[in-house]
Tab-separated table of C-alpha atoms in Angstrom:
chain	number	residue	atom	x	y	z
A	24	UNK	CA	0.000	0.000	0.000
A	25	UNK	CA	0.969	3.278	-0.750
A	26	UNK	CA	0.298	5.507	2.893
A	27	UNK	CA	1.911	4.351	6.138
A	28	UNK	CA	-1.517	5.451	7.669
A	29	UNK	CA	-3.767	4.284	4.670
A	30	UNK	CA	-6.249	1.141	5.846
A	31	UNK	CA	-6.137	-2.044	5.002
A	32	UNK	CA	-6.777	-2.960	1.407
A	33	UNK	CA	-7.975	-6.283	2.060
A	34	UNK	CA	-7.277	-8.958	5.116
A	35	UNK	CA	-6.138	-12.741	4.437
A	36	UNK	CA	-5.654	-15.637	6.691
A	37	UNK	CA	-3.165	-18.448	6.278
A	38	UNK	CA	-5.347	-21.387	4.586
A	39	UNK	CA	-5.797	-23.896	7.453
A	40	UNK	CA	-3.735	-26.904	6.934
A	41	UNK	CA	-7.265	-29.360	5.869
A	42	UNK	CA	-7.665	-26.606	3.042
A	43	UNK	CA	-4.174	-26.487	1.815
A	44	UNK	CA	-4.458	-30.317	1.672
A	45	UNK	CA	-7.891	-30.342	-0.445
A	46	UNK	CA	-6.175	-27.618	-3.239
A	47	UNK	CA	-2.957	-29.784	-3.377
A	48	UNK	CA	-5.250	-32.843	-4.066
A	49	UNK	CA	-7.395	-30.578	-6.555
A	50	UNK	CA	-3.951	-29.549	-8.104
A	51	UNK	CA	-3.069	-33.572	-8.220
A	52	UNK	CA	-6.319	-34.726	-9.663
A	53	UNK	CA	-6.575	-31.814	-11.981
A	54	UNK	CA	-2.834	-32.987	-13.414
A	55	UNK	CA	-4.400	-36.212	-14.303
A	56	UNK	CA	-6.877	-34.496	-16.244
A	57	UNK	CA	-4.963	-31.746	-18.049
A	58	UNK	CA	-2.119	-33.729	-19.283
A	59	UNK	CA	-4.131	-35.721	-21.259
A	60	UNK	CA	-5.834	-32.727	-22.546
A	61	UNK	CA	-5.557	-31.584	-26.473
A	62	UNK	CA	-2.496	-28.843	-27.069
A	63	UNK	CA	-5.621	-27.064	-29.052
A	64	UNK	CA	-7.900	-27.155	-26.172
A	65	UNK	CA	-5.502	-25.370	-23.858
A	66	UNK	CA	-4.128	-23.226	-26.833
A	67	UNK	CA	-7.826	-22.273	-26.824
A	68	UNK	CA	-8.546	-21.289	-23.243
A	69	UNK	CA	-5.201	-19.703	-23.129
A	70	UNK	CA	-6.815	-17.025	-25.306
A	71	UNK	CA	-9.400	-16.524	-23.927
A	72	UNK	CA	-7.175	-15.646	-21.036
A	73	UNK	CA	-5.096	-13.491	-22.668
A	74	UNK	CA	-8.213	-11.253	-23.976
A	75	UNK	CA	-9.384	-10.882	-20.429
A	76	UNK	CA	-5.902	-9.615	-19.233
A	77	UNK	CA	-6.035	-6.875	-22.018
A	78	UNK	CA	-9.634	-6.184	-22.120
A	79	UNK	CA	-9.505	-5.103	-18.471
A	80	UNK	CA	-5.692	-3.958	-18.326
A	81	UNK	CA	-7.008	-0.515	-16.743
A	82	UNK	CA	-8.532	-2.564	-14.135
A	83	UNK	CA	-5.681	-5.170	-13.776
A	84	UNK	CA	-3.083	-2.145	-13.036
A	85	UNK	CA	-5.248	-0.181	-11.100
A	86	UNK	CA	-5.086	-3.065	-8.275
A	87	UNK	CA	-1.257	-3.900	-8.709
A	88	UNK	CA	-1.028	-0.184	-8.469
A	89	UNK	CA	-2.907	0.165	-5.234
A	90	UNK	CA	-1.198	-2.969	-3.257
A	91	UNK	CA	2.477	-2.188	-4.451
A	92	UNK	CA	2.578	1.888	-6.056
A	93	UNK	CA	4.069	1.234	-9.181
A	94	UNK	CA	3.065	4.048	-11.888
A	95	UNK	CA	-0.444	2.933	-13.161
A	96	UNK	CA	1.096	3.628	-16.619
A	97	UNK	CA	3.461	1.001	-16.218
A	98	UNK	CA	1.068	-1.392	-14.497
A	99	UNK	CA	-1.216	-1.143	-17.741
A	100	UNK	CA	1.800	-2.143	-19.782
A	101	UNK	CA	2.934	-4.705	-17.264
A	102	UNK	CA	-0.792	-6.403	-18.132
A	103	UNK	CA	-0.624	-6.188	-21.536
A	104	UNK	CA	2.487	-7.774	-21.570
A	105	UNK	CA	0.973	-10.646	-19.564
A	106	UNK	CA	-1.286	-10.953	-22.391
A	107	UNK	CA	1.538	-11.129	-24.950
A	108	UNK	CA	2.983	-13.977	-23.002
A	109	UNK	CA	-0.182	-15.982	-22.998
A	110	UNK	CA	-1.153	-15.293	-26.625
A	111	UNK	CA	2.522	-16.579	-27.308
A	112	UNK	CA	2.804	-19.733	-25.902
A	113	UNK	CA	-1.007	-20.486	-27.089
A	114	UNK	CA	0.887	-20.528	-30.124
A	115	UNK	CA	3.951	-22.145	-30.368
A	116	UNK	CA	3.023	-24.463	-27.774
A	117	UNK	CA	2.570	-27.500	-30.087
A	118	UNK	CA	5.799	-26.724	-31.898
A	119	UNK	CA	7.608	-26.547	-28.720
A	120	UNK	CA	6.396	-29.715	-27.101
A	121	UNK	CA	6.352	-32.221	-30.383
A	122	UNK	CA	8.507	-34.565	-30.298
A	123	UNK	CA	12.523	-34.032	-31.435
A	124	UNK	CA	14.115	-37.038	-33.797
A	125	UNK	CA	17.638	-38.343	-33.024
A	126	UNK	CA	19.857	-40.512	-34.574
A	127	UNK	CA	20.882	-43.463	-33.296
A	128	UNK	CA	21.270	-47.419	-34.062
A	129	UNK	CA	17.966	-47.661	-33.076
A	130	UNK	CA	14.665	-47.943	-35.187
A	131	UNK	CA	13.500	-44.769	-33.786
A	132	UNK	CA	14.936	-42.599	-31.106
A	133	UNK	CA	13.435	-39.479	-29.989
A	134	UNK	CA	13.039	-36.948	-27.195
A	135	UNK	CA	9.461	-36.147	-25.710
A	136	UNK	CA	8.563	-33.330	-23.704
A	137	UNK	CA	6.183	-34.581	-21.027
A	138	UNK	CA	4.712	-32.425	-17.941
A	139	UNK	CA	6.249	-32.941	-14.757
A	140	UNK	CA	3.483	-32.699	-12.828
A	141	UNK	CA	2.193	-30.113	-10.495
A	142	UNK	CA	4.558	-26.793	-9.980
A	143	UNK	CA	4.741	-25.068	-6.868
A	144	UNK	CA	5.463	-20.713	-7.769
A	145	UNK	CA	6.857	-18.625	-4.885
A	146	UNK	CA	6.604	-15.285	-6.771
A	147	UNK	CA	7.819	-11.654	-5.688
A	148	UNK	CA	5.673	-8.568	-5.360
A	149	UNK	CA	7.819	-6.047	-7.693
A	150	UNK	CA	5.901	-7.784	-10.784
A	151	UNK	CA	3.067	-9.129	-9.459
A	152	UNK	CA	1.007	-10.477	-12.866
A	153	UNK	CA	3.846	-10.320	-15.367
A	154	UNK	CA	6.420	-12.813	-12.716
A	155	UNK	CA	3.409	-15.134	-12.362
A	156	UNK	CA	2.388	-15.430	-15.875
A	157	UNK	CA	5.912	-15.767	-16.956
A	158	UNK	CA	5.699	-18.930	-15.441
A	159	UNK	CA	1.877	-20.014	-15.581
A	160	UNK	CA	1.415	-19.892	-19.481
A	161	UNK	CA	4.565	-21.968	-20.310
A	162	UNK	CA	3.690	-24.639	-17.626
A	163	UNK	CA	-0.320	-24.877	-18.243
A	164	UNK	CA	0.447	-24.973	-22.257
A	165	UNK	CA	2.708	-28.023	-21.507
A	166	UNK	CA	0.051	-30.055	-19.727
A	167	UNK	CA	1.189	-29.185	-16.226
A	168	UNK	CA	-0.601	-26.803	-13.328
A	169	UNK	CA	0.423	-24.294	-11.134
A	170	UNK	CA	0.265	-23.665	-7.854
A	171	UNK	CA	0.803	-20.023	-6.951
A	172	UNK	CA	2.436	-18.962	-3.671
A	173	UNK	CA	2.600	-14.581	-3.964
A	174	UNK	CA	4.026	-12.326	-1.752
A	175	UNK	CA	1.635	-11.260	1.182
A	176	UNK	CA	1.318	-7.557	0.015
A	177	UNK	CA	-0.035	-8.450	-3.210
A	178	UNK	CA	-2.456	-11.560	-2.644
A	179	UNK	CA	-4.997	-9.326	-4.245
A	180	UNK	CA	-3.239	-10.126	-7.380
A	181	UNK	CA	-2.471	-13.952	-6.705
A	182	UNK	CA	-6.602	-14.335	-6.414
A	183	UNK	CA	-7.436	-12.157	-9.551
A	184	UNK	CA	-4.956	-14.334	-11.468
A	185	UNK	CA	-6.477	-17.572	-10.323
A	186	UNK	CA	-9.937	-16.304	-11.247
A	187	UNK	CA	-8.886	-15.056	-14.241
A	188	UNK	CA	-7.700	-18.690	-14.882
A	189	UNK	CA	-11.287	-20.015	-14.312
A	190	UNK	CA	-13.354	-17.623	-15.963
A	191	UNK	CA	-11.207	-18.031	-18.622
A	192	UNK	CA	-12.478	-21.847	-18.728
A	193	UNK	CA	-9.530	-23.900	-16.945
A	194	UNK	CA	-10.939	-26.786	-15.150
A	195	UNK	CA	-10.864	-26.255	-10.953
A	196	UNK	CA	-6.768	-26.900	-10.086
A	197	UNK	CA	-4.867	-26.003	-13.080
A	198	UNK	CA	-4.318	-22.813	-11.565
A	199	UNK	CA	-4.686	-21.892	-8.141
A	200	UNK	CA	-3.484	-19.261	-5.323
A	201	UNK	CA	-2.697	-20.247	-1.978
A	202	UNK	CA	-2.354	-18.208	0.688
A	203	UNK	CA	0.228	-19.663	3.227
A	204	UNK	CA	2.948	-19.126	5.373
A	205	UNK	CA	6.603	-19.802	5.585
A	206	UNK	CA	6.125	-23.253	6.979
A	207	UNK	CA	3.507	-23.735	5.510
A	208	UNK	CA	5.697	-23.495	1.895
A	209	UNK	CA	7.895	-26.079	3.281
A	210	UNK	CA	5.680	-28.781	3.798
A	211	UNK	CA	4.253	-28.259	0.368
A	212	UNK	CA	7.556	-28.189	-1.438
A	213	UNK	CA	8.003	-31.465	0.393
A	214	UNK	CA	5.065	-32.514	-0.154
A	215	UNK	CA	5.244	-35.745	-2.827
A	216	UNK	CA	1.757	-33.936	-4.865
A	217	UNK	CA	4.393	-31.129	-5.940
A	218	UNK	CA	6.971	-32.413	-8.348
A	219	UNK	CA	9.470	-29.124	-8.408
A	220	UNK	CA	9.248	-25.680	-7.577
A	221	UNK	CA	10.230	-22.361	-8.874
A	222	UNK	CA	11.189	-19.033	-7.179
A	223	UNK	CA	11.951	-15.278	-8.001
A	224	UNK	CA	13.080	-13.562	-4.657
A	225	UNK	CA	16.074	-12.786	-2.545
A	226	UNK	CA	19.259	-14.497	-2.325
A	227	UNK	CA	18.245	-15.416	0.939
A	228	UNK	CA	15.177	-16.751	-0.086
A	229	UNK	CA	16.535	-19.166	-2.545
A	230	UNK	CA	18.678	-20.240	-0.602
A	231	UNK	CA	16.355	-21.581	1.613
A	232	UNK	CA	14.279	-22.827	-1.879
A	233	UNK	CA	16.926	-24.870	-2.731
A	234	UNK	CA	18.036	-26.651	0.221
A	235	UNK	CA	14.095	-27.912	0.928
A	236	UNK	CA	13.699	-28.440	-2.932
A	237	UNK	CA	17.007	-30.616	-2.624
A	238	UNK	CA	16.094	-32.644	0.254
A	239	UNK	CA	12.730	-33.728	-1.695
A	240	UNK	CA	14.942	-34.433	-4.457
A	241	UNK	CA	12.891	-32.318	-6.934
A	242	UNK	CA	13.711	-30.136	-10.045
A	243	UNK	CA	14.308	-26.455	-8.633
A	244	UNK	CA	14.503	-22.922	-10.970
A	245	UNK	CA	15.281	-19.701	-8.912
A	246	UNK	CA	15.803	-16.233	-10.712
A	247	UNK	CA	17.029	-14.362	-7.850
A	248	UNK	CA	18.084	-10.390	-7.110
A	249	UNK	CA	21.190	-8.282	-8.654
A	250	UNK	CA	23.748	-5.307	-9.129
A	251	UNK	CA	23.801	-5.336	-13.086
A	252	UNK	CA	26.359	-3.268	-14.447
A	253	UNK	CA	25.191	-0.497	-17.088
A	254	UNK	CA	28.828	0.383	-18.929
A	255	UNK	CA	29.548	3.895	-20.742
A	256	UNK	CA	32.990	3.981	-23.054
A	257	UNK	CA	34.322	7.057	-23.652
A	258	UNK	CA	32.815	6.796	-27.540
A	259	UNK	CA	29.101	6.859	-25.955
A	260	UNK	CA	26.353	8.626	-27.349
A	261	UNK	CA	25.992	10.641	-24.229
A	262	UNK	CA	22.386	12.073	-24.326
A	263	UNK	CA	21.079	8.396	-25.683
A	264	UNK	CA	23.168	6.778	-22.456
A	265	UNK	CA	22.021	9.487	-19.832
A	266	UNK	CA	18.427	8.715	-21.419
A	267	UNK	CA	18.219	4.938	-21.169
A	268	UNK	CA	20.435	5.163	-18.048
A	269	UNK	CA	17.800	6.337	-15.577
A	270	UNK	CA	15.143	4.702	-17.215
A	271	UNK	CA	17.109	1.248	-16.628
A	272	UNK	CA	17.691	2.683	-12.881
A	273	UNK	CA	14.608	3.794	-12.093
A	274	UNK	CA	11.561	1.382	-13.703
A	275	UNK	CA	9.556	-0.057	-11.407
A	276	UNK	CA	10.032	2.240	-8.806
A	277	UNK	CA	13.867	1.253	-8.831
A	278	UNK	CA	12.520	-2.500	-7.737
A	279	UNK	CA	13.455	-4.565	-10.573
A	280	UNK	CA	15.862	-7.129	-10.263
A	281	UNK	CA	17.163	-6.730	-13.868
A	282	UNK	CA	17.537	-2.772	-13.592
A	283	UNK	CA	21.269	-1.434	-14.045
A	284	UNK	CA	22.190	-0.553	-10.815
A	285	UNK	CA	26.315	-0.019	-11.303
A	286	UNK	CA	27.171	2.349	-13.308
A	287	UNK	CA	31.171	2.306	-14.787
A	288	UNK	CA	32.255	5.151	-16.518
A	289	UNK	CA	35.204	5.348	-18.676
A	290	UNK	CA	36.988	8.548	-17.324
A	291	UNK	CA	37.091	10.861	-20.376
A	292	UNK	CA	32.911	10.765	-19.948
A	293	UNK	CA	32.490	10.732	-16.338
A	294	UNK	CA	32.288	14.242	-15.487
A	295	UNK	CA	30.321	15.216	-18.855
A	296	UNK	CA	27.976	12.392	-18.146
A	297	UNK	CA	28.237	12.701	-14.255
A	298	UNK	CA	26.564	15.766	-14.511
A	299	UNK	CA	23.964	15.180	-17.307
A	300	UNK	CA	22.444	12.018	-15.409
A	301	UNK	CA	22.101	14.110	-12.278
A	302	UNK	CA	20.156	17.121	-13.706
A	303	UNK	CA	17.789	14.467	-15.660
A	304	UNK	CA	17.400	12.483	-12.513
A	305	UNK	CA	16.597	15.833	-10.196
A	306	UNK	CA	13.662	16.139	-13.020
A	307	UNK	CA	12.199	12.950	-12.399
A	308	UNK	CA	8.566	13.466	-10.889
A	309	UNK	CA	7.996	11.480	-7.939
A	310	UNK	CA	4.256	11.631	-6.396
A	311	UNK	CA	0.761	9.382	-6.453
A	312	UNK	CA	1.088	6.750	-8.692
A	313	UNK	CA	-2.164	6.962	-9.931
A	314	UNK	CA	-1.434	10.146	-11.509
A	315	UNK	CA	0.992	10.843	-14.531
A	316	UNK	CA	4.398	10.744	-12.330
A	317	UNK	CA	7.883	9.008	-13.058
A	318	UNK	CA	8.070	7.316	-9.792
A	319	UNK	CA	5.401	6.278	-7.075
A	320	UNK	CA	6.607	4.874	-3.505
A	321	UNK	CA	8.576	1.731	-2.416
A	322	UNK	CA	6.521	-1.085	-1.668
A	323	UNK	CA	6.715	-1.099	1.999
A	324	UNK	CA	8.124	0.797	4.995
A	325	UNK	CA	10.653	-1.913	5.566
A	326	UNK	CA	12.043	-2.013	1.983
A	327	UNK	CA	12.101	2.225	2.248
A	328	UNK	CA	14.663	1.713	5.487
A	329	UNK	CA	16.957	-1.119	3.918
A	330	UNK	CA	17.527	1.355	0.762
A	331	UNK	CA	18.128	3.806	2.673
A	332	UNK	CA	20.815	2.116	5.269
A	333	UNK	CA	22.207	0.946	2.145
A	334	UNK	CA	22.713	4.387	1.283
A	335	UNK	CA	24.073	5.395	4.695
A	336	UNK	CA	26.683	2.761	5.025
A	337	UNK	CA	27.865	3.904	1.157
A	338	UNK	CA	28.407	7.621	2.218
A	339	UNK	CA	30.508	6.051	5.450
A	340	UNK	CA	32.390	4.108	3.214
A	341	UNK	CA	33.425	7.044	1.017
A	342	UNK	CA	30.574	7.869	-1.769
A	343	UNK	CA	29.538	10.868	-2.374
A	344	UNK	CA	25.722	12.309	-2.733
A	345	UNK	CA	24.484	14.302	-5.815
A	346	UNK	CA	20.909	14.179	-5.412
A	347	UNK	CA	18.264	12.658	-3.166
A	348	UNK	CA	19.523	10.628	-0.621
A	349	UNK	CA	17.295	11.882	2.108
A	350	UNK	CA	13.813	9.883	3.223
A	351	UNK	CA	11.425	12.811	2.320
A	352	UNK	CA	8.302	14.440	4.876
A	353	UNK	CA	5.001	12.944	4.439
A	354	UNK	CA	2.525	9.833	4.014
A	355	UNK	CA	3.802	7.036	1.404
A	356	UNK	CA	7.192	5.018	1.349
A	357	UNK	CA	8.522	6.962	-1.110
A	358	UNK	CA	12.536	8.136	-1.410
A	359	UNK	CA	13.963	10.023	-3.905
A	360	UNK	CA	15.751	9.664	-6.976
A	361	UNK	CA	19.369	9.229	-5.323
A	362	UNK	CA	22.672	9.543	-7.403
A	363	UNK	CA	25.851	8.330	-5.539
A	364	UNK	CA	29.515	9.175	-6.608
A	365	UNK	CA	32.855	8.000	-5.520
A	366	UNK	CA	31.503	4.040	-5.208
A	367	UNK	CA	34.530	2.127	-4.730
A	368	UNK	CA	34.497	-1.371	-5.268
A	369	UNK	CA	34.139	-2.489	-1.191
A	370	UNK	CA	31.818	-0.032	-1.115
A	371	UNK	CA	27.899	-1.575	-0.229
A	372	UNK	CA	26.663	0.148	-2.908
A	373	UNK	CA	28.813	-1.488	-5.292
A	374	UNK	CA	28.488	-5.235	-3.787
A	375	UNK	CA	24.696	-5.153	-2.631
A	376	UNK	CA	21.677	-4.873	-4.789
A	377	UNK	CA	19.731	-1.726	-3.756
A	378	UNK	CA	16.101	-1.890	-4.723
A	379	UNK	CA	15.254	0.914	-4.621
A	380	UNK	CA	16.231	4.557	-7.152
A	381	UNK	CA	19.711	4.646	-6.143
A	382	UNK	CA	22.358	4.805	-8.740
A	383	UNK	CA	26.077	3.727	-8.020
A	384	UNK	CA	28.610	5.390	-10.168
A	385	UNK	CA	32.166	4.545	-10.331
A	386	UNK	CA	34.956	5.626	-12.757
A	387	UNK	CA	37.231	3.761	-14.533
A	388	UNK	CA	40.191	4.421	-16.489
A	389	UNK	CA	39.924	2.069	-19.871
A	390	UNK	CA	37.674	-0.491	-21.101
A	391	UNK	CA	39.790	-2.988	-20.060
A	392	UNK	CA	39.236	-2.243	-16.596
């Protein structure tokens, strides 16, 4: 939510542990079913899905919007891009999935894709459609189902996305949200219904993933955080790298794990583009992200205080601030568009992800470097 003093959007309880076992056998049975299902069929319903997540885009953003403050504008787009996905894998589904000739001594040898079986999703709240579908429309096109485990400040989104999934005519347990805790997560990725398990989180998180996803002996795929580096020779088109600079800093609030985040400047450009990046990201508008703004707030009070320790333990370790830097008066998590000079490489800001609008620029003398 976007206020520290706003109400509640919406309460949730854990599911009790006789309902989380009735939607993993739902999820088991359903398998069973949808496996066996016709490529067309899904192909089919998968369109269906993907016109309800662009004929009501306006309405899809405006609730990732209100539990996590991205800019509407970019929830919209975040929507239709969940659309794209589905309409994609609708069709080249069959293509992917037939099966691939080898040859061998044999009289025929080939490989066949088969579905492993029910998938367990523990997805983040940065992207809350577009990090679910990512992984929904691939797995439900190849005859598996999902089982959706979101991030407890956007479980508003988890249940529109298993609705969608139903009115878009999946049978009951191809697609379904649970709402559970911690330990809860544990005993399902244990549990021998759920044959592997994907994340998108912290470091920290997937560490934890793994190990319980190893001990259960089942596949595992984790996508987890960064400090991408975003590189600017000397021969640089300066106004195009300043321009696509702080929009690959600053998307998303600043809370993507694929933003650049490190910025390494050759030193004949550092000053000149130093100062350019600066002055465009002091312009940045940062306010309601309802409204027509560049950046809305963080997505919690807790996340607002790591970025900005983060930024405290950079200026003790040496870096310099050129703008922002500063938790601002007011309602909302936001912070400000924050420029940091002088990053060494032992320097946190250099070594940790910050997600958050924070930009880490260090100089360096050649390419090779």
């Amino acid at each position: 939510m976007c206020s520290s003093d706003l109400a509640h959007i919406h309460r949730y309880a854990y599911a009790s542990d006789d309902a989380l076992d009735a939607l993993l056998d739902r999820a088991s049975g359903a398998f069973e079913v949808h496996r066996r299902s016709a490529v067309a069929d899904r192909a089919s319903a998968m369109r269906r899905l993907a016109d309800l997540l662009a004929s009501r885009a306006d309405d899809h953003a405006a609730l990732m919007t209100e539990e996590m403050g991205k800019p509407l504008a970019q929830a919209v787009a975040e929507a239709e891009k969940c659309a794209w996905v589905c309409r994609y894998y609708a069709e080249h589904a069959e293509a992917y999935l037939a099966d691939e000739s080898r040859e061998t001594e044999a009289t025929r040898s080939f490989v066949a894709h088969e579905p492993l079986g029910p998938v367990l999703a523990i997805m983040p709240w940065n992207f809350p459609f577009w990090q679910a579908f990512r992984f929904a429309a691939p797995t439900v096109m190849a005859g598996g189902v999902g089982i959706l485990k979101h991030a407890e400040n956007v479980l508003g989104c988890g249940e529109r996305m298993a609705d969608l999934f139903r009115e878009a005519g999946f049978a009951e347990g191809v697609f379904q949200h649970a709402i559970i805790s911690h330990e809860q997560t544990a005993g399902v990725i244990a549990d021998d219904r759920v044959r592997a398990v994907t994340l998108t989180g912290s470091e920290g998180a997937g560490r934890a993933v793994a190990a319980q996803a190893g001990e259960a002996r089942k596949p595992c795929v984790l996508e987890l955080g960064g400090t991408d580096a975003f590189v600017v020779l000397a021969d640089a088109d300066l106004d195009a790298a300043v321009e696509s600079g702080v929009q690959a800093r600053v998307q998303n609030n600043g809370q993507s794990c694929i933003a650049a985040k490190r910025f390494l400047l050759e030193a004949p450009i550092a000053a000149d583009f130093t100062r350019r990046f600066v002055e465009r990201m002091e312009a940045l508008t940062v306010g309601d992200p309802t409204t027509d703004v560049d950046l809305g707030p963080l997505a919690r009070a807790d996340l607002r205080e790591t970025v900005h320790d983060q930024v405290m333990r950079a200026v003790a370790a040496g870096a310099k601030v050129q703008c922002g830097g500063a938790i601002p008066d007011g309602t909302g998590f936001y912070y400000p568009p924050t420029v940091l000079t002088n990053v060494k490489e032992d320097s946190p800001a250099f070594s940790e992800e910050i997600f958050g609008p924070v930009a880490s620029l260090t100089v360096v003398d050649d390419a090779d470097e």
